[in-house]
Coordinates of C-alpha atoms and ligand atoms in Angstrom, one line a residue:
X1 CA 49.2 -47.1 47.1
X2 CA 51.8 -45.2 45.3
X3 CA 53.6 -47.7 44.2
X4 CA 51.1 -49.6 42.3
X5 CA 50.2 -49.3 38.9
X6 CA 47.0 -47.6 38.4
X7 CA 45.9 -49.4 34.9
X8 CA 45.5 -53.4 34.7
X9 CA 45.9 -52.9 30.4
X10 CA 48.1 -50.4 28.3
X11 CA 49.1 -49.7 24.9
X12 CA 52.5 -47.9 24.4
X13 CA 53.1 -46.3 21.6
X14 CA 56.8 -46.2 20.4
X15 CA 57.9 -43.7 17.8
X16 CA 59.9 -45.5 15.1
X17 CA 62.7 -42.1 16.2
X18 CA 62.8 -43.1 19.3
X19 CA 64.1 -46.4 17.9
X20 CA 67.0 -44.7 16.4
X21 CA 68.5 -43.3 19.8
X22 CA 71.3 -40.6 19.1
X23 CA 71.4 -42.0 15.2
X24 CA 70.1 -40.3 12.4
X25 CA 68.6 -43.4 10.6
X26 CA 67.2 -47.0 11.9
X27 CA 67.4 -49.5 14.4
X28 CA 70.2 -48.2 17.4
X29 CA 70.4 -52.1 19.4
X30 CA 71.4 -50.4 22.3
X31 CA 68.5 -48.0 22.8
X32 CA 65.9 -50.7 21.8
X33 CA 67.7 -52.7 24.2
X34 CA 66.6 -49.9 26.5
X35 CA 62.8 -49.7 25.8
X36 CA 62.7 -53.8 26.1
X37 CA 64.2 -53.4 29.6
X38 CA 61.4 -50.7 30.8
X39 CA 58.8 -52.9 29.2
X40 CA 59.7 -55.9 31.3
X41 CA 59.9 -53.9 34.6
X42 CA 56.2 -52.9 33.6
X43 CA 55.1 -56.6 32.4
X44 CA 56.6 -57.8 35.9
X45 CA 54.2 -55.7 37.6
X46 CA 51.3 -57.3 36.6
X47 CA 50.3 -55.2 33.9
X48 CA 49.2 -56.3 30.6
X49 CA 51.0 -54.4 27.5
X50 CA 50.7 -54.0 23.7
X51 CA 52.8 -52.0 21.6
X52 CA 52.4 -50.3 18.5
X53 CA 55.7 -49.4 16.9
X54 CA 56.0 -46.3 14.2
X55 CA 58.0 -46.4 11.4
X56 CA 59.8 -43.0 10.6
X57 CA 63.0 -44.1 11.1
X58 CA 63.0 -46.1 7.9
X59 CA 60.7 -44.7 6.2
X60 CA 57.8 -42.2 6.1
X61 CA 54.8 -42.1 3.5
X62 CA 54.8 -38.4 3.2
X63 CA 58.6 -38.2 2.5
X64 CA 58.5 -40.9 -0.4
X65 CA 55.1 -39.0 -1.8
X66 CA 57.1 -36.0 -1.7
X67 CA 60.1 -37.4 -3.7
X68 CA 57.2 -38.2 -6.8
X69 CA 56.0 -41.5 -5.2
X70 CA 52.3 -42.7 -5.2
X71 CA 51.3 -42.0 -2.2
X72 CA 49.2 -45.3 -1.4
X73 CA 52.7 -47.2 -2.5
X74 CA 54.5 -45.4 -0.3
X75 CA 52.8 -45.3 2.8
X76 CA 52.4 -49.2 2.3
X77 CA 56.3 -49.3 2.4
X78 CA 55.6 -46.9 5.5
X79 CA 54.0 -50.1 7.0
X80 CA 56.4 -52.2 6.2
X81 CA 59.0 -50.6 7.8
X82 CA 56.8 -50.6 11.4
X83 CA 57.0 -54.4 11.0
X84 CA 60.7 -54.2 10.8
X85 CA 60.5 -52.2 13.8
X86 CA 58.2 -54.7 15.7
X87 CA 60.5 -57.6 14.9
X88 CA 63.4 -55.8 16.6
X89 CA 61.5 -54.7 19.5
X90 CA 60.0 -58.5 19.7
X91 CA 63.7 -59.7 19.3
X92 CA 64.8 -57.3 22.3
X93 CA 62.1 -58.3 24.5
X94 CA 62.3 -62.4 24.3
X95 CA 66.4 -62.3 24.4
X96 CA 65.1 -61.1 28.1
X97 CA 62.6 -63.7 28.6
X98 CA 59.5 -62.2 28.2
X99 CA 57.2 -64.1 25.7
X100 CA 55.9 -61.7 23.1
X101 CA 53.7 -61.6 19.9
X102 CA 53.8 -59.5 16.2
X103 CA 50.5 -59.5 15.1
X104 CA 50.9 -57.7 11.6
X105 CA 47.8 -55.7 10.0
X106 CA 49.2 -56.6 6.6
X107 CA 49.3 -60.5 6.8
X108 CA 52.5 -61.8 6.1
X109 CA 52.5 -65.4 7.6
X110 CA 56.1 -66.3 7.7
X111 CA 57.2 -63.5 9.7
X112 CA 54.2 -62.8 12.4
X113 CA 50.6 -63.8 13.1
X114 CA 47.8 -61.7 11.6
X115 CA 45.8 -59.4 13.2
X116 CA 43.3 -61.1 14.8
X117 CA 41.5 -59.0 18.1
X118 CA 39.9 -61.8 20.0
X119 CA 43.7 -63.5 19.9
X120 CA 45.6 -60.3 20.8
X121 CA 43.5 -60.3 24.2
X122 CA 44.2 -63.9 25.1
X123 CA 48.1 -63.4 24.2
X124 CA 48.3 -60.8 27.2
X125 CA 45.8 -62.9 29.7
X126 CA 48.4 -65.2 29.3
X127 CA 51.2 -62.7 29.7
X128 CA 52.4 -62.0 26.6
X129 CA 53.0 -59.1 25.5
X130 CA 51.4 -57.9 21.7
X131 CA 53.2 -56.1 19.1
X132 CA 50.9 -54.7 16.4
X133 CA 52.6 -54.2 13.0
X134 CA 51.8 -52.6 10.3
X135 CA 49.8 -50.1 11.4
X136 CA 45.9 -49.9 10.9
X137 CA 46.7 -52.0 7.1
X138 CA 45.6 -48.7 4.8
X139 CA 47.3 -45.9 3.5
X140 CA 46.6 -42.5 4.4
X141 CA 46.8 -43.1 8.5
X142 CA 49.2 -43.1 10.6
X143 CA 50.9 -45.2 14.0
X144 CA 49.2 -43.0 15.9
X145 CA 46.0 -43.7 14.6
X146 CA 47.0 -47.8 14.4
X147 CA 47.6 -46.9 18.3
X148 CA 44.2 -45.4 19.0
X149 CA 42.4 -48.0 17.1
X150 CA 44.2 -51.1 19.0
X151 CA 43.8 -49.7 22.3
X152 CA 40.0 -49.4 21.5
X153 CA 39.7 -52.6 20.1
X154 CA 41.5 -54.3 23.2
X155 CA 39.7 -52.2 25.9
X156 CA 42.8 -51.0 26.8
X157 CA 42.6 -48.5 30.3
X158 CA 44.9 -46.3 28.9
X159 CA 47.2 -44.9 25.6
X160 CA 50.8 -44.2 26.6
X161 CA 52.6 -42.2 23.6
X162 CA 56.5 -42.0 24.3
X163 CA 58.4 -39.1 22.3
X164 CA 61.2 -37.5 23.2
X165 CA 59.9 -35.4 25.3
X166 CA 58.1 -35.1 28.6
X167 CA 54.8 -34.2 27.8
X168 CA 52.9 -32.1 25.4
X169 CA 54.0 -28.3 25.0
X170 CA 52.8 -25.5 23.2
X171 CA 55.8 -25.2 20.7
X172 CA 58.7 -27.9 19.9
X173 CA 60.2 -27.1 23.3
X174 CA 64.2 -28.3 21.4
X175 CA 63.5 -25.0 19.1
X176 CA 61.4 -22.8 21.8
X177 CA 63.2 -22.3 25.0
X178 CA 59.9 -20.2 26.3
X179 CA 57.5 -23.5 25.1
X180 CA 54.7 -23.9 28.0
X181 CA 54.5 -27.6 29.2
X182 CA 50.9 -29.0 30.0
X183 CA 50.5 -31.0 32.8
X184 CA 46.9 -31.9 31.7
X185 CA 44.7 -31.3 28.5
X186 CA 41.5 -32.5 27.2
X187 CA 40.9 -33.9 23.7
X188 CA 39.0 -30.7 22.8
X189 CA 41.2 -28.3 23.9
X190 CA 44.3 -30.4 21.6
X191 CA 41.6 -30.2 18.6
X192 CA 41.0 -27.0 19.1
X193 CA 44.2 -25.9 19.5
X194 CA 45.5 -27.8 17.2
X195 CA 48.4 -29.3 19.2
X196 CA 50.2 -31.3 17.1
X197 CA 50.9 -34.0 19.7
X198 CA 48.8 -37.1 17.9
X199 CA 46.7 -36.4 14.7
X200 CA 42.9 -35.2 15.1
X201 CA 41.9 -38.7 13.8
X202 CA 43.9 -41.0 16.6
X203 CA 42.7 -38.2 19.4
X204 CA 39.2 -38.2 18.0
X205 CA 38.9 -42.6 18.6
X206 CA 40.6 -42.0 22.3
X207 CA 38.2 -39.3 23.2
X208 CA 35.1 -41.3 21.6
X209 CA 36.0 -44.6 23.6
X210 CA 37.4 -42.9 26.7
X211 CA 40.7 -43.6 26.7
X212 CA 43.2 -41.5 28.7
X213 CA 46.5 -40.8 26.4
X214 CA 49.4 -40.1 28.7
X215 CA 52.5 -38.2 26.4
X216 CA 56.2 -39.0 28.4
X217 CA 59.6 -39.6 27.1
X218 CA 60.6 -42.7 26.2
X219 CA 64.2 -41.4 26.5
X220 CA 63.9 -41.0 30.4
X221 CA 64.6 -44.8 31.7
X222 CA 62.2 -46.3 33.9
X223 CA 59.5 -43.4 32.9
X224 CA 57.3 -46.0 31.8
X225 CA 57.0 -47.8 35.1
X226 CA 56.7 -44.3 37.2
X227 CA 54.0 -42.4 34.5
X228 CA 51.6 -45.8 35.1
X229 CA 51.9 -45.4 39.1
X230 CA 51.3 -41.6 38.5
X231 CA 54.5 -40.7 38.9
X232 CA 57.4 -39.0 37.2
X233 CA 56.7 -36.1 34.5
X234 CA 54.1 -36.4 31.7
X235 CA 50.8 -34.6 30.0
X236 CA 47.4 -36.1 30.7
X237 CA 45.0 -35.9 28.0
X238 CA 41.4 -37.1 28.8
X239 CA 37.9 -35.5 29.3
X240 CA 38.2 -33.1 31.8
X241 CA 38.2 -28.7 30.7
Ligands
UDP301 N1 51.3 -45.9 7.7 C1 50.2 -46.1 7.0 N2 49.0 -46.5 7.7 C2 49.0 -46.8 9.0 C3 50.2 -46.6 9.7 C4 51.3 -46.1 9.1 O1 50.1 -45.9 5.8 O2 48.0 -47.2 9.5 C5 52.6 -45.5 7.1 C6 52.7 -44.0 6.8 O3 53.3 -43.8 5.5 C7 53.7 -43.5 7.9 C8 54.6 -44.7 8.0 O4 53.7 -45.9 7.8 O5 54.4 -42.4 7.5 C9 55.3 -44.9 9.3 O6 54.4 -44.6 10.4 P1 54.5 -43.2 11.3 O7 55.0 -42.1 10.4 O8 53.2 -43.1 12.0 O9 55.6 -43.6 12.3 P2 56.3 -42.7 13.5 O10 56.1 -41.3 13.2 O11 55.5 -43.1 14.8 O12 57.7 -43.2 13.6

């Protein structure tokens, strides 16, 4: 029983860092190389997968807003960059064989479909995997958010968010030696306490449609595949106090 996934459709949410691997800026091949491989052991499994990809290793809205930019201007080139991102994770994924799909939130024909729900959900009946770009389409949200609002919109069993670490702490646990790991939270208690690990808007949409967000690092290889059988280390964050 172990050994079978527990949810029949996922979103996983990739941080555009985690894109970056051990670099300090943009795409690292090798790592997204990486990612493509644990989402084909998961796709082979049966289960159906769409992917929201951040942006912040190219470029963030607040940091361009804080250098004297419009804000609205530059979280749109904040959007931009999570298409970039979605076309390298698409490339990485088809050069092994599985078919996947960009669906951008910002339409933009001549690179990837548009956002279209009803079409999203047939891609993965037929076993394609869905890459959302460009976020939710407006300024002033965030990937996070874009991922809450997709996995809604798709019915979607449960929200994966891989960071670089394995689960959701009290502190940054790289700068707190003494951080205390959660095993399991509910929605309120990360409100409440103001937890930093998603913002209040993207856990507000999980908790009001019931979707169980499961935090694990993306670093760890093959932590995909074991945090959907139950396995492995992670934070659960759902309804129960
Ligand atoms: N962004 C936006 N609307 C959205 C999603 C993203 O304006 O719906 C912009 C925002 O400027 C953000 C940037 O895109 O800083 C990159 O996304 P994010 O910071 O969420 O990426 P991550 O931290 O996951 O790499």
């Amino acid at each position: 029983m172990d050994d079978v996934p527990q949810y029949k459709r996922v979103l996983l949410k990739i941080s555009g860092e985690a894109l970056m691997g051990e670099q300090d800026y943009g795409l690292d091949p090798a790592f997204v190389d990486r990612i493509a491989a644990d989402l084909k052991a998961v796709h082979e499994s049966g289960v159906e997968i769409c992917v929201v990809v951040g942006g912040g290793n190219i470029f963030r809205g607040l940091s361009g807003a804080a250098t004297g930019m419009e804000r609205a201007t530059a979280d749109y080139m904040g959007m931009l960059a999570t298409v970039i991102n979605s076309l390298a994770m698409q490339n990485a994924l088809e050069k092994v064989d599985v078919p996947t799909r960009v669906q951008s939130a910002i339409p933009m024909a001549a690179v990837a479909e548009p956002y279209i729900r009803r079409r999203a959900v047939r891609h993965m009946q037929k076993g394609r995997i869905v890459i959302f770009g460009a976020g939710t389409g407006n300024p002033f949200f965030t990937t996070d958010t874009a991922a809450a609002l997709r996995a809604s919109e798709m019915g979607c069993d449960a929200l994966l968010k891989g960071t670089k670490v394995d689960g959701v702490y009290d502190a940054d646990p790289v700068e707190e030696k003494s951080a205390k790991r959660f095993e399991r939270l509910s929605y309120r208690q990360v409100l409440a306490d103001d937890l930093g690990v998603m913002d209040h808007a993207a856990i507000s949409l999980a908790r009001e449609n019931h979707i169980p967000v499961l935090v694990f690092s993306i670093y760890e290889p093959g932590a995909f595949a074991d945090v959907l059988r139950g396995k492995g280390k992670y934070t659960m964050i759902d309804d129960e106090d």
